[in-house]
Coordinates of C-alpha atoms in Angstrom, one line a residue:
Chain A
X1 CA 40.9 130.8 105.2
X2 CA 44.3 131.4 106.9
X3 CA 44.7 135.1 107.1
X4 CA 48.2 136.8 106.0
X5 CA 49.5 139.1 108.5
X6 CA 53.5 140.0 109.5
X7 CA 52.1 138.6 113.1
X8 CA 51.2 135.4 111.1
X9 CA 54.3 135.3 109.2
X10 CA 56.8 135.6 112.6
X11 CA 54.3 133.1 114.4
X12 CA 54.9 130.3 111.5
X13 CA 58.5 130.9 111.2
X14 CA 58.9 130.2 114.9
X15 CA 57.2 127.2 113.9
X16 CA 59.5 126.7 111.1
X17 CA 56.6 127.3 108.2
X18 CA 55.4 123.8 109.1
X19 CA 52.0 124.5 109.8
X20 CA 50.7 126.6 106.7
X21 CA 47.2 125.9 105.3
X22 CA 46.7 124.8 102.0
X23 CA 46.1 127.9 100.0
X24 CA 43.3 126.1 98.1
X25 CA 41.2 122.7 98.4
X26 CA 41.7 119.8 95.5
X27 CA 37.2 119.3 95.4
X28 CA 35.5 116.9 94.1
X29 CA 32.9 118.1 91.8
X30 CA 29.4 118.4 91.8
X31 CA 27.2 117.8 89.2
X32 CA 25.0 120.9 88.7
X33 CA 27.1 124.3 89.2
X34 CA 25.2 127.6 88.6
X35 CA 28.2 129.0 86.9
X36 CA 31.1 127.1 85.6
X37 CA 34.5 128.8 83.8
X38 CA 36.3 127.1 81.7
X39 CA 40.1 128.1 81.9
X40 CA 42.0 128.8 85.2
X41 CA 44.2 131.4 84.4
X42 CA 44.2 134.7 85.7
X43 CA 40.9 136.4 83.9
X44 CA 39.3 132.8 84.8
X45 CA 40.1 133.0 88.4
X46 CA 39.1 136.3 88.8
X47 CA 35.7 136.1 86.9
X48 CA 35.3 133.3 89.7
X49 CA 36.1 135.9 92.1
X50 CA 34.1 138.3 91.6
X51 CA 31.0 136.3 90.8
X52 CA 31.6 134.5 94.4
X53 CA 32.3 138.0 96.4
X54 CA 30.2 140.7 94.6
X55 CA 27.4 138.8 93.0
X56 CA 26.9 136.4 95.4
X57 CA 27.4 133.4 93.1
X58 CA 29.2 131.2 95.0
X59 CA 28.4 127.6 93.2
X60 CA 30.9 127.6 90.6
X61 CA 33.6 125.9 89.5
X62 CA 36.5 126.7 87.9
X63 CA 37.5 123.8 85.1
X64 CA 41.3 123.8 84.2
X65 CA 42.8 121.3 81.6
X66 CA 46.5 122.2 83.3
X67 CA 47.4 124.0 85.9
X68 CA 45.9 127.0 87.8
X69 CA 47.8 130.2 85.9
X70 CA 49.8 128.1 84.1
X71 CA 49.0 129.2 80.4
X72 CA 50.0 132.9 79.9
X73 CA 49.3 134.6 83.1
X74 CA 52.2 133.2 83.8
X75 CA 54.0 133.7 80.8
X76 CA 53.7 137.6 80.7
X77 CA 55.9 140.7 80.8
X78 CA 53.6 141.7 83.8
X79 CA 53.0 145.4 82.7
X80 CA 50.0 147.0 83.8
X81 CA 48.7 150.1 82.2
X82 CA 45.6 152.3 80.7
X83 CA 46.9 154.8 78.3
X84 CA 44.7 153.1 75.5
X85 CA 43.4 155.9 72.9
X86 CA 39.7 155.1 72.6
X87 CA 37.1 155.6 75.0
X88 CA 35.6 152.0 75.7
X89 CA 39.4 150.7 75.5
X90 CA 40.5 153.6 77.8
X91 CA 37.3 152.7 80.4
X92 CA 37.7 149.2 80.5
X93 CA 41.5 149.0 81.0
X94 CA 41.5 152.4 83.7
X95 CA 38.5 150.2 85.2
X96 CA 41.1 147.6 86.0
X97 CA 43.6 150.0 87.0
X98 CA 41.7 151.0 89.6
X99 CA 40.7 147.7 91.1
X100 CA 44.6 146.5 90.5
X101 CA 45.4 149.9 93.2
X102 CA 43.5 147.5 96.1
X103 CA 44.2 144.5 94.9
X104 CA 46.8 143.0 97.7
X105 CA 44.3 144.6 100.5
X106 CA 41.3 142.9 98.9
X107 CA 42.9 139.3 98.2
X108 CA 44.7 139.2 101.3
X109 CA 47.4 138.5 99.3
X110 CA 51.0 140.3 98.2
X111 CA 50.6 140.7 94.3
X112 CA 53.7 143.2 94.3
X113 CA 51.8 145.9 92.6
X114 CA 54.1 148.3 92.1
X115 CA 53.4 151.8 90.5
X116 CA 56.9 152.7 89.0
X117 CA 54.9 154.0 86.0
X118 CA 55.4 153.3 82.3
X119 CA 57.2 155.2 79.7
X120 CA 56.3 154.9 76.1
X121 CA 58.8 156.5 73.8
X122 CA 58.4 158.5 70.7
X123 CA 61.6 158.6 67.9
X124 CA 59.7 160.4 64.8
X125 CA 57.9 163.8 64.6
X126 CA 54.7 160.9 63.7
X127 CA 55.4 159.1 67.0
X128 CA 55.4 162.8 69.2
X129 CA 52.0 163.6 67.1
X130 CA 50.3 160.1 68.3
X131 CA 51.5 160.4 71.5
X132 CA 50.6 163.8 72.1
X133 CA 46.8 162.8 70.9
X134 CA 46.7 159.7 73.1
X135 CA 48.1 161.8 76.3
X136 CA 45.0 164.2 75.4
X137 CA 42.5 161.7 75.2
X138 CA 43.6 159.6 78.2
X139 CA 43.4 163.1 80.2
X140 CA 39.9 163.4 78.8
X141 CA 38.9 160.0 80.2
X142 CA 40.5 161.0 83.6
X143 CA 44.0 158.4 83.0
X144 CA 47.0 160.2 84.7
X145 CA 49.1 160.6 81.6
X146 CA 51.8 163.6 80.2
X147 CA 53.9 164.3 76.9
X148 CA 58.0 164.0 78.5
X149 CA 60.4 166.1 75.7
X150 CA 63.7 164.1 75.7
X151 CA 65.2 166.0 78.8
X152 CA 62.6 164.7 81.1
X153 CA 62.8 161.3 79.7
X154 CA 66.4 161.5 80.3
X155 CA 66.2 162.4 84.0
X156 CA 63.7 159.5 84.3
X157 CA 66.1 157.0 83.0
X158 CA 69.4 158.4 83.4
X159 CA 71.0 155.1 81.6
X160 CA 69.1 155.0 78.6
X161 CA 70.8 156.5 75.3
X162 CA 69.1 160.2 74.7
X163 CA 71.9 161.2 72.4
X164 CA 71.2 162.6 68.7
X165 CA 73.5 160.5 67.7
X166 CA 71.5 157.3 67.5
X167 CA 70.0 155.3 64.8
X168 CA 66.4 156.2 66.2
X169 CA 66.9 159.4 68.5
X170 CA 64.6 159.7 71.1
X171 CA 62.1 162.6 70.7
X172 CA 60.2 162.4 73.9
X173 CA 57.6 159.9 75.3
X174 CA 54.3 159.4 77.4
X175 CA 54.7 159.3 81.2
X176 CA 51.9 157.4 83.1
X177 CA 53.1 157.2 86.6
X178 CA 50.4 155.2 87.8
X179 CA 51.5 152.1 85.8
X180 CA 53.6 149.5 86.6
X181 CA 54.3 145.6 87.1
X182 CA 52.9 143.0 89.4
X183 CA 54.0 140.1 90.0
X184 CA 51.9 137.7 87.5
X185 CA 52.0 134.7 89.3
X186 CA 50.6 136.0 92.5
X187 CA 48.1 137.2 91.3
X188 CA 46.6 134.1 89.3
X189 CA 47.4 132.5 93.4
X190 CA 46.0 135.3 95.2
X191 CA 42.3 134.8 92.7
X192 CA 42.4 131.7 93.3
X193 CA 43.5 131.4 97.2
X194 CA 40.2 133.7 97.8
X195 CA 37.8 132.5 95.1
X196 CA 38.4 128.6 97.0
X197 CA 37.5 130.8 100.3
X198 CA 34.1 131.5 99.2
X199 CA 33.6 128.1 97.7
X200 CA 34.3 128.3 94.6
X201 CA 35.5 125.0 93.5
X202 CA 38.7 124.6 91.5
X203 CA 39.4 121.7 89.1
X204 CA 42.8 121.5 88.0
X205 CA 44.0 118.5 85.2
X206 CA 40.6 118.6 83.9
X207 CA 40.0 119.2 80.3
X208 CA 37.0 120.2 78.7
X209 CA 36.2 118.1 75.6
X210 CA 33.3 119.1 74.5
X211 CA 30.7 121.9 75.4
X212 CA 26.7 120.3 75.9
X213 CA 24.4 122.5 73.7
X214 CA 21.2 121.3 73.7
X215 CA 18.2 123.7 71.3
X216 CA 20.8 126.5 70.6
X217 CA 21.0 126.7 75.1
X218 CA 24.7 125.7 76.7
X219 CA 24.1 122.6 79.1
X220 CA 27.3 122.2 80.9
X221 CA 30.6 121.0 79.8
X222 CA 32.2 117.3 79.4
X223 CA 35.5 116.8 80.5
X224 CA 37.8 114.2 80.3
X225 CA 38.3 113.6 84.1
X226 CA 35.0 114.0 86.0
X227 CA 32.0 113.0 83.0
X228 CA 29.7 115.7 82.5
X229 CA 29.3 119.0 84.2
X230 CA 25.7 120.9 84.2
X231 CA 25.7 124.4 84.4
X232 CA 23.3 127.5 84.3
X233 CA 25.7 129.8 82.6
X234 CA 29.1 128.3 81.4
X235 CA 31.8 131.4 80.6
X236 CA 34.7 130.4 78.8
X237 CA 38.1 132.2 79.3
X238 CA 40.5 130.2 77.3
X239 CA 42.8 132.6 75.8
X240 CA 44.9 130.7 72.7
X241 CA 42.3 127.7 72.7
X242 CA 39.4 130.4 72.4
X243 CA 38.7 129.3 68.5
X244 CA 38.9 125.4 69.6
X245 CA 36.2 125.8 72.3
X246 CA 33.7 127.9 70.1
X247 CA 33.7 125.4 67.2
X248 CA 32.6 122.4 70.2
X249 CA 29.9 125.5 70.4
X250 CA 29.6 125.5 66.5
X251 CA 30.4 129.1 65.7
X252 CA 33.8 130.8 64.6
X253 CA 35.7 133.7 66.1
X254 CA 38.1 136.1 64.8
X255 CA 40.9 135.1 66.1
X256 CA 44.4 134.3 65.2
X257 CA 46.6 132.4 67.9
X258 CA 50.8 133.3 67.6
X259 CA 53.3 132.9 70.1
X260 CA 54.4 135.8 72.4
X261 CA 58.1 135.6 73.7
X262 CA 59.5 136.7 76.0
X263 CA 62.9 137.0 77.7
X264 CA 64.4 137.2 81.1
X265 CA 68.5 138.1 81.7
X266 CA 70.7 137.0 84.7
X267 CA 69.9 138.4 87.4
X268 CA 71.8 142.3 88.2
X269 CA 71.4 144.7 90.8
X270 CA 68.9 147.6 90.4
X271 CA 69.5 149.7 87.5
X272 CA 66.3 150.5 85.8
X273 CA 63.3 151.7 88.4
X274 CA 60.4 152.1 85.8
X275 CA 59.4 150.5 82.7
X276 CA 60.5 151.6 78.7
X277 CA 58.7 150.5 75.7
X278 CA 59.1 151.7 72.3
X279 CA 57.3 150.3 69.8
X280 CA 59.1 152.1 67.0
X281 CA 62.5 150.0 68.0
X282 CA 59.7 148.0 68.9
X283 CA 60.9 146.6 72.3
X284 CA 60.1 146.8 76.1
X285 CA 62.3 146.4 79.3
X286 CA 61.5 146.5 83.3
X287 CA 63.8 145.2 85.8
X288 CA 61.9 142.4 88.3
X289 CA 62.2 142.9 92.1
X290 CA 64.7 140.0 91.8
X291 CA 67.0 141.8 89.2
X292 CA 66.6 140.4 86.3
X293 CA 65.7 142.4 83.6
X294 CA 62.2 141.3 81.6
X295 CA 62.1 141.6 77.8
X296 CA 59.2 141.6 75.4
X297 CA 58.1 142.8 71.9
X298 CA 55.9 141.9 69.2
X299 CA 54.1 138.9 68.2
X300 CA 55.8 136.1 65.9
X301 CA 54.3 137.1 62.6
X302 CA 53.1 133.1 61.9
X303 CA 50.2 131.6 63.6
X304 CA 51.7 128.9 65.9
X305 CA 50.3 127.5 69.1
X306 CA 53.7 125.7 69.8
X307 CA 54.5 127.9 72.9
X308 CA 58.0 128.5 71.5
X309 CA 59.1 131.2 69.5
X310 CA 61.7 132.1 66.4
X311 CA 64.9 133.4 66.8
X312 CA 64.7 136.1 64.4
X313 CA 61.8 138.0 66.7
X314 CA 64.7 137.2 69.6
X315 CA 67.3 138.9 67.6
X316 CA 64.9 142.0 66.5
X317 CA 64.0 142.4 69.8
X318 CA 67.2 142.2 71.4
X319 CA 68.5 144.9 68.6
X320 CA 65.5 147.7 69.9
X321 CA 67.0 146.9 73.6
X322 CA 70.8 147.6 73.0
X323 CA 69.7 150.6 70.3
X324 CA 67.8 151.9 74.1
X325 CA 70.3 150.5 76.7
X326 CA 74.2 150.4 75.0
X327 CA 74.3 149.6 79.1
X328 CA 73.1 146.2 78.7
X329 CA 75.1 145.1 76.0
X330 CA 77.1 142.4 78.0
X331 CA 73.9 141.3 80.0
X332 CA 73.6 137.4 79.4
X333 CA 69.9 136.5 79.0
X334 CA 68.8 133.8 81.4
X335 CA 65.8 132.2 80.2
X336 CA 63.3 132.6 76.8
X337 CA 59.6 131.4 76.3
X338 CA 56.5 132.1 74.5
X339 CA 53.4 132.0 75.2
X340 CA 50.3 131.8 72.4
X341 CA 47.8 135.0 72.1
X342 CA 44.5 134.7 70.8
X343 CA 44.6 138.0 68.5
X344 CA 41.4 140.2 67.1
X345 CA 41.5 142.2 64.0
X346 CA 40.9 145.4 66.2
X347 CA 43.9 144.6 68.9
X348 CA 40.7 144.6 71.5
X349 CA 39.4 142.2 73.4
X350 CA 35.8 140.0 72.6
X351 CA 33.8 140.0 75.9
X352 CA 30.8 138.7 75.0
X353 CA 27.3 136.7 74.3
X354 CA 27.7 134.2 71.7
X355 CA 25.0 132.7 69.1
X356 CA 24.3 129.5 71.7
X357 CA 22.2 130.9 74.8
X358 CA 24.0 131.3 78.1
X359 CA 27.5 130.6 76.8
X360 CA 29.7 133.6 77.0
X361 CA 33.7 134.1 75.9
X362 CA 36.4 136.2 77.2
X363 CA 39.1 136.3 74.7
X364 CA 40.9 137.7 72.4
X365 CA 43.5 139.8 74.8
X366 CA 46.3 139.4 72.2
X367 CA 49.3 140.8 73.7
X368 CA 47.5 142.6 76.8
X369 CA 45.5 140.5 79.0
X370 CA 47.6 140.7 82.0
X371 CA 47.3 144.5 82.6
X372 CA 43.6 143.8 82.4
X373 CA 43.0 140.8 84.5
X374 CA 41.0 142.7 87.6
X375 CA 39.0 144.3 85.0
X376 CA 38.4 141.9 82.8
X377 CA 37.3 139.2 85.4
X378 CA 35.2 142.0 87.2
X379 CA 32.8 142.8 84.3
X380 CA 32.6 139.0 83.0
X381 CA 31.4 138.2 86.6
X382 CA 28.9 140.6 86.7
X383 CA 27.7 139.7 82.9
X384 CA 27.4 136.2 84.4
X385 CA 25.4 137.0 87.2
X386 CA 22.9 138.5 85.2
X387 CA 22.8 137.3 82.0
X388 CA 23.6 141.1 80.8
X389 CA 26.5 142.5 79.6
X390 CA 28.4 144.7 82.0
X391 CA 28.3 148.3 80.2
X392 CA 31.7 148.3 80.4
X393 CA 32.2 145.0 78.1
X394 CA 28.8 145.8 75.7
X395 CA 31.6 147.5 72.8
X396 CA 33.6 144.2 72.9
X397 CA 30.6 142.1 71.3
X398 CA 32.1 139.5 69.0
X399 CA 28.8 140.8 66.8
X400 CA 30.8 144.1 66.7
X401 CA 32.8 142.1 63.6
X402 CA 29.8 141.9 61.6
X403 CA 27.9 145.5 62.1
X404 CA 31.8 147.2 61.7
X405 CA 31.8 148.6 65.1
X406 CA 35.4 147.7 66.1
X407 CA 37.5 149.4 68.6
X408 CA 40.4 150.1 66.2
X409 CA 43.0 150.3 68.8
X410 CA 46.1 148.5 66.7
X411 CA 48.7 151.0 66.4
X412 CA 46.8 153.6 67.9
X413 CA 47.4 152.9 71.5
X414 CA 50.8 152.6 73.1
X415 CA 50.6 149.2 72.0
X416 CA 53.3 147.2 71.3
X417 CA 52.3 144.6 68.5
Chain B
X1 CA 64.2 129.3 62.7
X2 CA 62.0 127.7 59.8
X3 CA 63.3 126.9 56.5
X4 CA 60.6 127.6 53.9
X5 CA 61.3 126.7 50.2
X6 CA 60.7 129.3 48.3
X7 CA 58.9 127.5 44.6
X8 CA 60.0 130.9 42.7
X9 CA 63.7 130.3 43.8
X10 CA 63.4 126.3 44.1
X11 CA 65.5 126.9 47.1
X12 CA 65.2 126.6 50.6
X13 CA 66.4 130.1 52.7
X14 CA 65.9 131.7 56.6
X15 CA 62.9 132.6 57.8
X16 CA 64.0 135.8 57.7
X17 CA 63.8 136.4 54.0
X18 CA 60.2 136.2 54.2
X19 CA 56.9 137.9 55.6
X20 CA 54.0 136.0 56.9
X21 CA 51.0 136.8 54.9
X22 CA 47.8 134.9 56.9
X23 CA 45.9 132.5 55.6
X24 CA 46.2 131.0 52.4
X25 CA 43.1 130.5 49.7
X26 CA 40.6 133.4 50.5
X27 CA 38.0 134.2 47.7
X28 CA 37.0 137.7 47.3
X29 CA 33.6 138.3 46.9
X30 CA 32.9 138.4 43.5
X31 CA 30.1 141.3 44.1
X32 CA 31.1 142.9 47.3
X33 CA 28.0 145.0 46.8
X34 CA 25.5 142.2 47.2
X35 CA 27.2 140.6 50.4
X36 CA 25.1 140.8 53.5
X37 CA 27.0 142.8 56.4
X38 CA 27.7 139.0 57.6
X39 CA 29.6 137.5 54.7
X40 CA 31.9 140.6 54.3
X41 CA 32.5 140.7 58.0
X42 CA 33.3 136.6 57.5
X43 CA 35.2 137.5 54.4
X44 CA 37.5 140.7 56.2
X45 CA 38.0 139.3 59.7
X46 CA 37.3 135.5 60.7
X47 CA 40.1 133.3 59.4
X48 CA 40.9 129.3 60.2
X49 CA 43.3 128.9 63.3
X50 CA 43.4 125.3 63.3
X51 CA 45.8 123.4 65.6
X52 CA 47.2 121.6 63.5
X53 CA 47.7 121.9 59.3
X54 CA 47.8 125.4 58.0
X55 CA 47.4 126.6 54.5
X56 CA 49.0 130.1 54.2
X57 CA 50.5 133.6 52.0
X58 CA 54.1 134.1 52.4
X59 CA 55.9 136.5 50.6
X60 CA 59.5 136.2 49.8
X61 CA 60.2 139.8 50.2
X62 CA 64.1 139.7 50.7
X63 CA 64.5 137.1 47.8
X64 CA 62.4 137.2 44.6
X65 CA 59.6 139.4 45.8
X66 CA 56.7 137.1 44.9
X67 CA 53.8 135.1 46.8
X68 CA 53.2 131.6 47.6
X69 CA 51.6 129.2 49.6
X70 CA 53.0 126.9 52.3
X71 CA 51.4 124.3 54.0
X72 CA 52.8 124.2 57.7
X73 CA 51.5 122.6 61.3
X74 CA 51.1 125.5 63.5
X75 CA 51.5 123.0 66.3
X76 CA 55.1 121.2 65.6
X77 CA 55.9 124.3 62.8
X78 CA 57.0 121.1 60.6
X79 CA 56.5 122.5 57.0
X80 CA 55.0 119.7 54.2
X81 CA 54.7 121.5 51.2
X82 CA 55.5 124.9 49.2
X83 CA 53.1 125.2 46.1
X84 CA 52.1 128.3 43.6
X85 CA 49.5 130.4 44.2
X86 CA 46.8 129.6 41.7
X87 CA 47.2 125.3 42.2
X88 CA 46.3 123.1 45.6
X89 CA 48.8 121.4 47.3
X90 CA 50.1 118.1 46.5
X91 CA 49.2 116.2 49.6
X92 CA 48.8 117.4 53.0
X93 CA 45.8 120.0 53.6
X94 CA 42.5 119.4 52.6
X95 CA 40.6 121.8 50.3
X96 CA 38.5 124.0 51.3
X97 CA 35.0 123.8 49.3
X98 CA 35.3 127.7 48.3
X99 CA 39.1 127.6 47.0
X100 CA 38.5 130.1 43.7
X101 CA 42.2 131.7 43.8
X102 CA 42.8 134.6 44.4
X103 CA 46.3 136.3 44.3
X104 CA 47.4 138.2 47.5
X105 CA 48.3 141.6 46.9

């Protein structure tokens, strides 16, 4: 693999960029892989990672029906936080925090991590009570995290309306400064750049179409393009197609796909140097390193796997932004997607063993895989390797829906949903 | 924006009338009691989320205030049928083997 250096960088552009490396090989598959992952988006790239670079599993393949990080890793509003209320949420999610604050170093790779922190606003007496109890309970766990009153929560965002005056006045917040955005894109290219470095073989435009389970033990996967793939250990990180995948396996999962949107504007110059959500005007806003401002909320109530949204949820959202930011009021919005989230009943994620031997699922993110990408790759690689699950993902059981253990975390955290 | 016809009503109004209310046709146990922790998790928690025809609760909450079924594709959104809660729907949607109605509430 090329290394990236500023020494690298002037040397090519003397040369006019012409004489880049690939940043991955187009392989042709083998037949027997110790380790395959279906889906190459960002938890799927990394799982590959990891496996390759800490476990020493470096015969896999990565099996992607599209493109690599082309589902919603990079579809996402690219925060990246931890203050989740409960314990195993709050470990698993500052797990990944910590592993996001080496992430360009490791990779070799800018992912434009940048720490501006992450504001989550309280507007009722209820809101200040929640948030106060989160802020103690992420201290506990050792997550950086402090009650603002609406003074300091001014001074952070000195455009933001703070006045009494409002329809929803702003009581205070939670601060964590050591959130922020990356830049999503990179880092489904930066996971995949240096999982191809240590072999790991990525097959792009290759659908799976049916799983090979064979006495109750995964086989390997067929796809449409190369035939039949064997595998040791297949993990399957699918996201929105999570529930298609698992009935190939012949089991169900909890989930319930919707569309996500999101929203960027035209592009403006910097105005907003940290990132606001509010889930009572239920709304968020962050302002890229190219200007534009980035614009999510909640789900689209319907399930939907059309990867387009309804303009009501546009409209709501929009409403929560201009209630914040009177500022922005004339801002043009550029572009709109949506994306489809595979939802649990808890709002937490299903890492997991299933009923068929060897076949394990990642899924279930809902609205907040991207912030947990490093950490969510990093204990699905190591439950891989072994066959175990990582401590870290054993609450997330997709049994845990059957013996009542769920990790309530809807409404609870700063969640917007 | 969909336009759902509401069979209360008999007329077609904005999405935005109305409040998604999941999926459509889910008996309650008729003795909770006697369920194993496996059926009542099935029964609370794992729903259908075909890709494809959907048969779901929406309540007209901004209109007439009552529940009703819709059958919709969750893949082109195209809605085929409105019905009451209590009968199956005309065409589209097959029915499922365990369909004993049960009114949302």
């Amino acid at each position: 693999m090329q290394r990236y250096s500023a020494l690298g960088l002037l040397t090519q552009g003397l040369r006019h960029h012409e004489n880049w490396q690939r940043v991955w090989r187009n392989p042709t598959p083998k037949k027997h892989y110790d380790v395959i992952v279906v889906g190459g988006g960002g938890h799927g790239l990394a799982t590959a990672y990891y496996l390759a670079k800490l476990h020493g599993v470096t015969n896999v393949a990565v099996v992607e029906k599209g493109y690599l990080g082309g589902g919603n890793t990079g579809r996402n509003t690219t925060i990246v936080r931890s203050n989740y209320l409960w314990d195993e949420a709050a470990h698993l999610y500052e797990h990944a925090m910590k592993l996001w604050e080496g992430l360009s170093q490791d990779l070799n790779y800018n992912v434009m991590f940048s720490q501006r922190g992450v504001l989550n606003l309280g507007h009722t007496l209820q809101d200040m009570r929640d948030i106060q109890r989160r802020v103690n309970a992420n201290r506990l766990n050792g997550i950086d995290s402090e009650v603002l009153d609406t003074q300091q929560v001014q001074e952070l965002v000195p455009i933001m309306d703070c006045s009494p005056n409002t329809r929803y006045p702003i009581l205070g917040g939670s601060w964590q400064p050591r959130a922020g955005v990356a830049r999503h894109d990179a880092v489904a290219w930066g996971y995949a750049r240096a999982a191809d470095a240590l072999g790991v073989d990525l097959l792009q435009q290759t659908e799976v179409t049916d799983l090979i389970v064979e006495q109750g033990t995964v086989k390997g996967v067929s796809t449409a393009r190369y035939g039949d793939l064997y595998a040791e250990r297949v993990g399957c990180v699918v996201a929105g197609n999570s529930g298609v995948l698992a009935k190939m396996a012949g089991f169900n999962l909890p989930l319930e796909s919707h569309p996500l949107q999101a929203l960027v504007s035209e592009p403006i110059k910097p105005i907003l140097d940290t990132v606001v959500m509010s889930n009572h005007v239920h709304g968020y806003v962050s302002q890229s390193d190219k200007g534009d401002l980035v614009i999510g909320a909640g789900i689209d109530s319907y399930n939907g796997y059309g990867q387009r949204g309804s303009f009501p949820t546009i409209e709501h959202t929009l409403q929560a932004i201009i209630e914040l930011f009177p500022i922005f009021s004339r801002v043009r919005m550029n572009r709109q997607w949506g994306g489809i989230v595979d939802t649990c009943p808890d709002a937490c994620p299903i890492i997991s063993k299933t009923p068929v031997r060897n076949l394990f699922f990642n899924c279930g993110w809902g609205t907040g895989g991207f912030k947990a990408t490093t950490g969510s790759g990093h204990v699905f690689a190591a439950s891989l390797a072994k066959g175990e699950m990582h401590p870290l993902a054993e609450p997330f059981s997709m049994f845990r829906f059957h013996t009542g253990a769920l990790v309530d975390e809807h409404g609870a955290a700063g969640v917007a949903h | 924006m969909l336009h759902i016809h509401c069979p209360h009503c008999g007329e077609h109004r904005e999405e935005d009338e109305f409040h998604y209310k999941g999926q459509a046709h889910i008996a309650r146990p008729l003795d909770p009691e006697s369920c194993t922790d496996e059926q009542w998790g099935d029964y609370l928690y794992f729903r259908d989320n075909p890709r494809g025809l959907h048969r779901e609760v929406w309540f007209h909450s901004a209109g007439c205030r009552k529940f009703f079924n819709v059958v919709r594709d969750t893949q082109t959104y195209e809605i085929h049928e409105s019905y009451l809660i209590g009968t199956q729907p005309a065409g589209s949607g097959t029915p499922d083997s365990d369909s004993t109605e049960v009114q949302a509430s």
